[in-house]
C-alpha positions as protocol buffer text, in pm:
chain_id: "A"
residue {
  index: 1
  type: LYS
  ca { x: 1366 y: 496 z: 394 }
}
residue {
  index: 2
  type: ILE
  ca { x: 1212 y: 139 z: 384 }
}
residue {
  index: 3
  type: VAL
  ca { x: 892 y: 86 z: 617 }
}
residue {
  index: 4
  type: GLU
  ca { x: 715 y: -183 z: 507 }
}
residue {
  index: 5
  type: GLN
  ca { x: 884 y: -514 z: 282 }
}
residue {
  index: 6
  type: GLY
  ca { x: 727 y: -806 z: 194 }
}
residue {
  index: 7
  type: LEU
  ca { x: 476 y: -1006 z: -199 }
}
residue {
  index: 8
  type: THR
  ca { x: 331 y: -674 z: -353 }
}
residue {
  index: 9
  type: ASP
  ca { x: 75 y: -875 z: -288 }
}
residue {
  index: 10
  type: ASP
  ca { x: 80 y: -898 z: 114 }
}
residue {
  index: 11
  type: ILE
  ca { x: 201 y: -549 z: 97 }
}
residue {
  index: 12
  type: CYS
  ca { x: -90 y: -364 z: -140 }
}
residue {
  index: 13
  type: HIS
  ca { x: -393 y: -594 z: -73 }
}
residue {
  index: 14
  type: SER
  ca { x: -244 y: -540 z: 402 }
}
residue {
  index: 15
  type: PRO
  ca { x: -17 y: -279 z: 435 }
}
residue {
  index: 16
  type: GLN
  ca { x: 97 y: -315 z: 817 }
}
residue {
  index: 17
  type: GLU
  ca { x: 219 y: -5 z: 792 }
}
residue {
  index: 18
  type: ALA
  ca { x: 32 y: 356 z: 846 }
}
residue {
  index: 19
  type: TYR
  ca { x: 295 y: 505 z: 606 }
}
residue {
  index: 20
  type: THR
  ca { x: 179 y: 205 z: 389 }
}
residue {
  index: 21
  type: GLN
  ca { x: -216 y: 244 z: 417 }
}
residue {
  index: 22
  type: LYS
  ca { x: -177 y: 693 z: 341 }
}
residue {
  index: 23
  type: LEU
  ca { x: 6 y: 632 z: 89 }
}
residue {
  index: 24
  type: LEU
  ca { x: -209 y: 313 z: -107 }
}
residue {
  index: 25
  type: ALA
  ca { x: -506 y: 502 z: -12 }
}
residue {
  index: 26
  type: ALA
  ca { x: -401 y: 871 z: -244 }
}
residue {
  index: 27
  type: VAL
  ca { x: -381 y: 636 z: -558 }
}
residue {
  index: 28
  type: PRO
  ca { x: -671 y: 715 z: -795 }
}
residue {
  index: 29
  type: ARG
  ca { x: -840 y: 382 z: -811 }
}
residue {
  index: 30
  type: LEU
  ca { x: -961 y: 313 z: -1249 }
}
residue {
  index: 31
  type: TYR
  ca { x: -1330 y: 164 z: -1276 }
}
residue {
  index: 32
  type: GLY
  ca { x: -1500 y: 58 z: -1502 }
}
């Protein structure tokens, strides 16, 4: 099921849907 569509940068930097926000928050970040 598609819950959000748009440009990748837009979705990654300011997701509008709660599901997308939680999904992106679960991705481990690499810092260094």
